[in-house]
Amino acid sequence: MFCFQCEQTAGCKGCTGENGVCGKSFMVANTQDSLTQALIDLSLSLNGKEPNDNQRRLMLEGLFTTITNVNFDCEKITALTKEINSQFPNTNSEDTYSDHSLQLWAETEDIRSLKSLILFGLRGMAAYAYHAAMLGYQDDKISDFFFEGLRAVGNPEANMNGLLPIVMEVGKVNLRCMELLDKANTETYGTPIPSTVSLTVNKGPFIVITGHDLKDLKLLLEQTEGKGINIYTHGEMLPAHAYPELKKYGHLKGNFGTAWQNQKKEFSDIPAPILFTTNCLMPPKHSYSDRVFTTGAVSFPETIHIDEDKDFTPVIQKALELGGYEKDVEFAGINGGKEVTTGFGHATVLSIADKVINAIKDGQIKHIFLVAGCDGAKPERSYYTNFVKLTPSDSIALTLACGKYRFNDLDLGTVAGIPRILDMGQCNDAYSAIHVAVKLAETLNCSVNDLPISFVISWYEQKAVSILLTLLYLGIKNIRLGPSIPAFMSPNVLTYLVENFGIAPITVPEDDMKDLLKQA
Ligand code: FSO
Ligand code: SF4
């Protein structure tokens, strides 16, 4: 196997051998490669012809399936590959399984690097397009771009000059895709409102739901209503508490646990089932594997998968059977806080834009930091907690995605009447942060790079790659990226990004803070 798509790749170089660091076996890795090449071959075979709806669906499912920590199930991946194979001209059997070995890994270093940026960016974007599609929102321009992007990945003649604009195009289309998902979420569930979320789990049966899919949560809330079962969000599901149409359910009680990499510890002994709607799933330990349920693109052999009918009865029965805690249990965040806040999406932040702008103009707010992205297991990630603790009292830290669990229970007080930590939502709500930055720049009549805003990004998987490409497409400079530089960036590609965008790896919080405050 060979895989270097995520931040925890072995030795910061690539996972090879029997298993990846994430627990993906060589069998799963090879099956995923074959699925990816089938999608590339399908894109090439269409030769610019418009894909049909079924092909568009397969593209989203296929790309989403190969994201880190989503699908560990060879049978499911093979079945999907067969479906893709049935779409080729002159093929009419769904049982055709031809092995498409992924040619990408054999390319020269720089070409492999740029094609990887395109492929991984498309994988991340596919997850967002998939969530929007679940809510009935689609955009042909976005759907068709997946095919165009994969054609570039499959083009043996492609050179650096030809691939670089496509890398930027991924960022551009991903912005449109995040905007679509923002529209889908807010039109379906209402505009997020700032909300305080308890970390206490009440006595009685409960279900923990994790991942990013708000529709799955809504369906679970409907199916558990009046059954004496409480629902707790976990990981990237936390921002759901801010959406009026989800918040209205009294049994959506609070948030359990922190970010994905702590799941083996956090799930080992809870008297409740856990429903995974998307990544990040780690191979479950024996102690709790019978309590893990998956749905959508996420799957693990031998755990129960809830099909497209979304009948959550097995999860509900498990919750009732386990019965939950006998009395309320007070949990705390990483820094000891008993509650967290969320729901500061672009509508809320822009509704107080005048206040923010005036506070910037009269010097009450001197700096805004976007400290955002994924969490992960590496100890170096404590950088982000320490960085936020160091933010001056006349600054605000905007945050989003699961990296926020490193600091979202800190009480940093307020500045100019505004809380100093504002959680904008899930990783796709990077759209909110971008929207706010662009609007502030418009109002202050300057460019985003002239604003006193710094971007301090933590990455882990491919959605973060698509967001990074969006920030680059927007011309945002001097991004600090950590905890390490992606293994798939070749030295030449990295030099290009440093020279043109000023991207820099994180160093130590104190030094980075000094530098960023100087730049503003
Ligand atoms: Fe985190 Fe996982 Fe949301 Fe990712 S839970 S790491 S970037 O899937 O998507 O932030
Ligand atoms: Fe390794 Fe990450 Fe690939 Fe898993 S997804 S095999 S950890 S590079």
XYZ file of C-alpha atoms and ligand atoms in Angstrom:
538
model
C 0.000 0.000 0.000
C 0.960 3.605 -0.355
C -0.941 6.500 1.184
C 0.182 9.960 2.261
C -3.060 11.863 2.222
C -3.347 12.841 5.883
C -1.289 14.627 8.478
C -0.498 11.558 10.575
C 1.071 9.630 7.677
C 3.954 7.402 8.794
C 7.206 9.285 9.367
C 5.684 12.372 7.693
C 6.406 10.516 4.413
C 3.795 7.879 3.643
C 2.060 4.784 5.016
C 3.342 1.588 3.433
C 3.335 -2.080 4.442
C 0.424 -3.856 6.135
C -1.448 -0.993 7.845
C -1.664 2.781 7.793
C -1.366 4.817 11.003
C -5.159 5.342 10.870
C -5.700 1.563 10.978
C -6.499 1.232 7.277
C -5.217 -2.160 6.066
C -3.296 -2.609 2.817
C -6.385 -4.399 1.449
C -8.593 -1.378 2.148
C -5.936 1.007 0.807
C -5.577 -0.954 -2.431
C -9.338 -1.264 -2.861
C -9.683 2.496 -2.349
C -6.954 3.102 -4.938
C -8.813 0.940 -7.394
C -12.027 2.852 -6.714
C -10.196 6.145 -7.285
C -8.691 4.972 -10.582
C -12.166 3.788 -11.675
C -13.458 7.331 -11.068
C -10.512 8.788 -12.996
C -11.111 6.359 -15.884
C -14.816 7.174 -15.869
C -14.014 10.900 -16.059
C -11.625 10.287 -18.961
C -14.108 8.047 -20.769
C -16.774 10.769 -20.644
C -14.304 12.952 -22.503
C -16.020 16.215 -21.606
C -19.550 14.825 -22.096
C -21.934 15.804 -19.315
C -22.196 13.089 -16.637
C -25.647 11.794 -15.785
C -27.197 11.982 -12.308
C -26.153 8.473 -11.383
C -22.560 9.146 -12.400
C -22.603 12.368 -10.367
C -23.868 10.472 -7.320
C -21.201 7.795 -7.723
C -18.530 10.474 -8.002
C -19.536 12.042 -4.666
C -19.870 8.717 -2.876
C -16.637 7.397 -4.361
C -14.545 10.405 -3.381
C -16.115 10.704 0.077
C -15.505 7.004 0.741
C -11.748 7.429 0.332
C -11.338 10.291 2.822
C -9.322 9.433 5.931
C -11.274 7.664 8.688
C -14.440 7.162 6.648
C -14.630 3.657 5.213
C -12.699 0.563 6.270
C -14.991 -1.941 4.576
C -13.505 -3.685 1.509
C -16.834 -5.242 0.535
C -18.609 -1.901 0.421
C -15.749 -0.220 -1.445
C -15.656 -3.063 -3.979
C -19.424 -2.881 -4.490
C -19.150 0.838 -5.182
C -16.291 0.243 -7.628
C -18.426 -2.304 -9.485
C -21.205 0.249 -9.760
C -18.741 2.752 -11.216
C -17.439 0.143 -13.653
C -20.975 -0.461 -14.888
C -21.044 3.148 -16.075
C -18.348 2.733 -18.702
C -19.439 2.701 -22.308
C -20.048 -0.905 -23.522
C -20.466 -2.231 -19.990
C -23.848 -3.340 -18.857
C -23.165 -5.590 -15.913
C -22.906 -4.314 -12.349
C -20.834 -7.380 -11.555
C -17.855 -6.247 -13.578
C -14.902 -5.789 -11.281
C -11.823 -4.824 -13.171
C -8.829 -3.783 -11.185
C -7.819 -0.229 -11.956
C -4.415 0.290 -10.390
C -3.837 3.889 -9.397
C -1.242 5.374 -11.754
C -0.810 8.539 -9.707
C 1.799 7.098 -7.330
C 4.171 6.376 -10.247
C 4.366 10.017 -11.416
C 7.470 12.193 -10.929
C 7.599 13.973 -7.570
C 6.276 17.410 -8.541
C 3.528 16.103 -10.803
C 2.471 13.608 -8.141
C 2.423 16.449 -5.617
C 0.183 18.720 -7.711
C -2.104 15.880 -8.764
C -2.378 14.822 -5.111
C -3.353 18.371 -4.130
C -6.099 18.218 -6.758
C -7.282 14.716 -5.810
C -7.268 15.303 -2.045
C -8.910 18.710 -2.453
C -11.639 17.074 -4.545
C -12.126 14.387 -1.905
C -12.658 17.021 0.772
C -15.010 19.014 -1.412
C -16.990 15.863 -2.224
C -17.888 15.483 1.452
C -19.387 18.982 1.479
C -21.222 18.439 -1.808
C -22.561 15.138 -0.429
C -24.004 16.818 2.708
C -25.610 19.531 0.565
C -27.057 16.870 -1.767
C -28.559 15.052 1.245
C -30.568 18.222 1.891
C -31.599 18.462 -1.767
C -29.083 21.134 -2.816
C -27.040 20.522 -5.944
C -25.088 22.616 -8.364
C -24.109 21.227 -11.778
C -21.022 23.428 -11.989
C -19.718 21.836 -8.802
C -20.735 18.299 -9.818
C -19.097 18.585 -13.218
C -15.892 19.991 -11.828
C -15.159 16.718 -10.010
C -14.946 15.035 -13.426
C -12.835 17.833 -14.871
C -10.439 17.716 -11.920
C -10.040 13.941 -12.140
C -9.398 14.206 -15.877
C -6.410 16.381 -15.001
C -5.250 13.808 -12.447
C -5.504 11.093 -15.123
C -3.809 13.099 -17.859
C -0.365 11.561 -18.523
C 0.713 14.683 -20.432
C -0.093 17.138 -17.627
C 2.779 19.399 -16.600
C 3.248 21.799 -13.680
C 2.070 24.847 -15.626
C -1.093 23.061 -16.620
C -1.814 21.638 -13.162
C -1.251 24.741 -11.020
C -4.325 26.614 -12.306
C -6.425 23.501 -11.663
C -5.153 23.379 -8.075
C -6.434 26.966 -7.654
C -9.671 26.063 -9.422
C -10.316 23.385 -6.772
C -10.114 26.162 -4.175
C -12.482 28.326 -6.192
C -15.096 25.614 -6.710
C -14.777 24.538 -3.074
C -15.729 28.067 -2.001
C -18.872 27.739 -4.101
C -19.477 24.298 -2.589
C -19.133 25.514 1.019
C -21.470 28.387 0.161
C -23.981 25.858 -1.179
C -23.753 23.794 1.995
C -24.106 26.906 4.147
C -27.274 27.752 2.205
C -28.539 24.171 2.532
C -27.925 24.091 6.291
C -29.326 27.518 7.084
C -32.356 27.280 4.790
C -33.196 23.865 6.218
C -32.381 24.337 9.902
C -32.368 28.131 10.336
C -29.611 30.634 11.017
C -27.340 29.489 13.865
C -27.775 31.442 17.063
C -25.134 31.703 19.781
C -25.771 28.864 22.199
C -24.236 27.542 25.379
C -23.876 23.776 25.432
C -23.576 21.718 28.602
C -20.961 18.962 28.942
C -23.013 17.100 31.567
C -24.701 13.824 30.621
C -28.049 13.351 32.337
C -29.158 10.076 33.840
C -31.091 7.642 31.678
C -30.710 6.229 28.160
C -28.791 8.309 25.648
C -27.210 8.230 22.206
C -24.006 9.950 21.150
C -23.987 11.171 17.540
C -20.795 12.258 15.820
C -19.663 13.397 12.366
C -20.953 16.247 10.230
C -24.321 15.190 8.823
C -27.059 17.423 10.261
C -29.794 15.540 8.429
C -28.902 12.309 10.201
C -29.129 14.162 13.511
C -32.517 15.617 12.617
C -33.844 12.162 11.695
C -32.466 10.678 14.900
C -34.107 13.456 16.943
C -37.435 12.752 15.257
C -37.173 9.019 15.790
C -36.220 9.323 19.478
C -38.746 12.012 20.412
C -40.912 10.973 23.371
C -38.934 7.759 23.918
C -37.073 8.919 27.037
C -33.726 8.938 25.216
C -31.411 11.946 25.296
C -29.129 12.865 22.417
C -25.596 14.177 22.849
C -23.434 15.546 20.086
C -19.774 14.632 19.787
C -16.881 16.068 17.748
C -17.992 17.988 14.675
C -21.689 17.619 15.541
C -21.421 20.202 18.355
C -22.454 23.220 16.197
C -25.825 21.515 15.593
C -26.955 22.970 18.950
C -27.082 26.410 17.355
C -29.568 25.624 14.546
C -33.129 26.590 15.577
C -34.727 23.586 13.841
C -32.469 21.189 15.753
C -32.224 23.149 18.977
C -35.995 23.020 19.397
C -35.816 19.347 20.417
C -35.702 19.269 24.201
C -33.905 15.915 24.222
C -30.913 17.335 22.301
C -29.224 17.817 25.650
C -25.557 18.625 25.327
C -22.174 17.577 24.032
C -20.187 14.534 25.075
C -16.431 14.202 24.683
C -13.966 16.153 22.617
C -12.306 15.674 19.231
C -12.097 12.461 17.211
C -8.652 11.258 18.269
C -9.860 10.796 21.864
C -12.707 8.452 20.910
C -11.059 5.194 21.951
C -10.697 6.514 25.487
C -13.981 8.420 25.608
C -16.204 5.682 24.166
C -14.651 2.726 25.967
C -17.055 2.608 28.891
C -20.083 4.795 28.216
C -23.439 3.028 28.694
C -24.717 4.208 25.307
C -24.419 3.603 21.559
C -22.476 5.924 19.259
C -23.714 6.797 15.770
C -21.052 7.829 13.227
C -22.499 9.897 10.389
C -19.113 10.745 8.791
C -15.452 10.738 9.687
C -13.564 10.588 11.866
C -14.014 6.907 12.704
C -11.114 5.050 14.292
C -11.174 1.241 14.193
C -13.287 0.546 17.299
C -11.779 -1.353 20.209
C -13.398 -4.614 21.214
C -14.641 -2.978 24.444
C -17.151 -0.854 22.559
C -17.393 -2.134 18.964
C -20.886 -3.567 19.619
C -22.018 -0.042 20.484
C -20.753 1.563 17.268
C -23.233 2.203 14.454
C -22.387 3.777 11.113
C -24.435 5.384 8.352
C -23.907 7.158 5.010
C -20.406 6.879 3.547
C -18.869 5.674 6.801
C -18.444 1.960 7.391
C -16.433 -0.568 9.356
C -16.741 -4.340 8.961
C -18.703 -6.059 11.712
C -20.309 -2.910 13.056
C -23.958 -2.296 12.235
C -24.525 -0.012 9.270
C -27.802 1.920 9.026
C -28.862 1.940 5.392
C -30.327 4.681 3.251
C -33.776 4.178 4.787
C -32.286 5.780 7.924
C -34.230 3.578 10.272
C -32.310 4.072 13.514
C -34.243 1.402 15.432
C -31.120 -0.704 16.197
C -29.418 2.358 17.735
C -32.520 3.230 19.747
C -32.866 -0.348 21.018
C -29.234 -0.364 22.060
C -29.695 2.891 23.984
C -32.703 1.477 25.832
C -30.930 -1.806 26.519
C -27.836 -0.064 27.969
C -29.927 2.387 29.967
C -27.370 5.173 30.344
C -26.013 6.487 33.653
C -27.904 6.082 36.928
C -27.332 9.697 37.839
C -26.194 12.864 36.068
C -22.476 12.829 35.264
C -20.602 16.097 34.975
C -17.883 15.927 32.311
C -15.405 18.686 31.486
C -13.530 19.952 28.460
C -9.770 19.618 28.030
C -9.119 22.712 30.157
C -11.695 21.815 32.813
C -14.615 23.923 31.526
C -18.122 22.544 32.141
C -19.773 24.109 29.117
C -18.884 25.443 25.670
C -20.461 27.926 23.288
C -21.135 27.684 19.579
C -23.279 29.306 16.891
C -21.269 32.354 15.857
C -21.802 31.872 12.126
C -21.384 34.672 9.605
C -24.931 35.975 10.064
C -24.413 36.487 13.799
C -20.943 37.936 13.470
C -21.984 40.239 10.625
C -25.056 41.334 12.570
C -22.596 42.855 15.015
C -20.240 43.942 12.222
C -20.686 47.614 13.063
C -19.726 46.919 16.637
C -16.649 44.935 15.498
C -15.643 47.589 12.955
C -16.044 50.417 15.442
C -14.081 48.443 17.999
C -11.323 47.900 15.400
C -11.399 51.582 14.412
C -11.213 52.909 17.963
C -8.518 50.401 18.887
C -10.510 48.276 21.347
C -10.010 45.244 19.091
C -6.510 45.192 17.655
C -6.376 41.752 16.127
C -8.526 38.848 14.945
C -7.068 35.350 14.811
C -8.680 32.506 12.929
C -7.394 29.481 14.832
C -9.144 26.732 12.989
C -9.046 23.275 11.490
C -8.796 19.677 12.534
C -7.540 18.132 15.717
C -5.312 15.072 15.816
C -3.246 12.889 18.084
C 0.189 14.499 17.859
C 1.368 16.126 21.113
C 2.657 19.115 19.098
C -0.970 20.117 18.650
C -0.904 21.599 22.164
C 0.561 24.530 20.192
C -2.991 25.612 19.377
C -4.130 25.687 23.027
C -1.063 27.649 24.001
C -1.422 29.996 21.064
C -5.025 30.849 21.995
C -4.027 31.355 25.631
C -1.427 33.859 24.419
C -3.843 35.932 22.350
C -3.835 39.482 23.753
C -6.919 40.660 25.646
C -7.682 43.147 22.848
C -8.060 40.363 20.279
C -10.673 37.832 19.191
C -10.126 34.185 18.263
C -12.518 32.883 15.625
C -12.578 29.120 15.437
C -14.223 26.206 13.629
C -13.886 22.422 13.079
C -12.730 19.905 15.652
C -9.404 21.588 16.487
C -11.405 23.961 18.718
C -11.747 21.325 21.438
C -8.195 22.213 22.415
C -9.428 25.576 23.753
C -13.203 26.034 23.421
C -13.832 25.515 27.135
C -11.421 28.315 28.088
C -13.013 31.425 29.502
C -11.139 34.292 27.855
C -13.784 36.869 28.726
C -14.981 39.551 26.325
C -13.592 42.488 24.390
C -15.822 45.429 23.439
C -18.727 43.332 24.748
C -17.921 40.456 22.339
C -16.807 37.001 23.597
C -13.124 36.516 22.812
C -13.606 32.974 21.474
C -16.239 32.669 18.772
C -17.038 29.181 17.464
C -18.282 29.546 13.882
C -19.171 25.876 13.437
C -17.960 22.810 11.565
C -15.013 22.741 9.160
C -17.265 23.654 6.204
C -18.201 26.809 8.138
C -14.808 28.078 7.052
C -17.170 29.679 4.570
C -18.480 31.818 7.457
C -14.999 32.949 8.429
C -14.124 33.801 4.819
C -17.416 35.633 4.386
C -16.827 37.719 7.513
C -13.249 38.557 6.479
C -14.317 39.595 2.971
C -17.199 41.738 4.309
C -14.964 43.416 6.888
C -12.427 44.180 4.159
C -15.175 45.620 1.932
C -16.512 47.791 4.745
C -13.067 49.025 5.725
C -12.209 49.498 2.058
C -9.087 47.373 2.064
C -8.015 43.852 1.071
C -8.324 40.863 3.407
C -4.530 40.827 3.659
C -4.625 44.417 4.967
C -6.982 43.518 7.801
C -5.535 42.787 11.230
C -6.473 39.104 10.725
C -4.112 36.134 10.955
C -4.876 32.585 9.854
C -3.446 29.854 12.063
C -4.572 26.558 10.592
C -4.364 22.994 11.886
C -4.889 20.297 9.306
C -5.495 16.580 9.419
C -7.505 15.242 6.520
C -8.647 16.146 3.021
C -11.421 18.597 3.878
C -8.722 20.772 5.372
C -6.834 20.494 2.049
C -9.850 21.806 0.140
C -10.225 24.697 2.615
C -6.531 25.557 2.366
C -6.877 25.694 -1.422
C -9.858 28.038 -1.045
C -7.816 30.387 1.150
C -5.027 30.347 -1.448
C -7.470 30.933 -4.283
C -8.681 34.029 -2.375
C -5.099 35.245 -2.243
C -4.833 35.037 1.539
C -1.228 35.386 2.574
C 0.982 34.385 5.491
C -1.077 31.405 6.660
C 0.559 29.472 9.494
C 0.072 25.772 8.877
C 0.621 22.894 11.277
C 1.336 20.699 13.011
C 3.405 19.621 9.991
C 3.628 20.430 6.294
C 1.743 17.862 4.143
C 3.945 14.980 2.987
C 2.421 15.291 -0.485
C 3.860 18.777 -0.976
C 7.123 18.302 -2.862
C 9.969 20.741 -2.068
C 9.309 22.616 -5.335
C 5.564 22.903 -4.719
C 6.209 24.065 -1.173
C 8.696 26.668 -2.408
C 6.061 27.909 -4.850
C 3.535 28.291 -2.004
C 6.038 29.993 0.274
C 7.146 32.423 -2.425
C 3.688 33.270 -3.694
C 1.564 33.027 -0.555
C 3.969 33.298 2.360
C 2.715 30.015 3.846
C 4.836 29.102 6.853
C 4.900 26.153 9.215
C 3.957 26.866 12.824
C 6.982 27.204 15.131
C 6.434 27.993 18.814
C 3.390 29.974 19.951
C 5.349 32.853 21.491
C 7.437 33.474 18.348
C 4.513 33.082 15.948
C 2.375 35.407 18.046
C 5.076 38.086 17.995
C 5.492 37.750 14.214
C 1.776 37.831 13.452
C 1.143 40.862 15.639
C 4.021 42.608 13.880
C 2.629 41.813 10.419
C -0.751 43.374 11.195
Fe -12.338 17.085 12.256
Fe -12.387 14.632 11.280
Fe -14.355 18.432 10.331
Fe -12.211 16.573 9.511
S -13.728 15.437 12.798
S -10.867 16.051 11.189
S -11.284 18.395 8.683
O -13.142 14.949 9.683
O -13.830 17.303 8.924
O -12.847 18.839 11.507
Fe -1.739 6.749 6.488
Fe -3.378 8.856 6.657
Fe -3.437 7.273 4.554
Fe -4.350 6.426 6.906
S -5.193 8.075 5.619
S -3.087 5.256 5.483
S -2.869 7.390 8.273
S -1.738 8.582 5.178
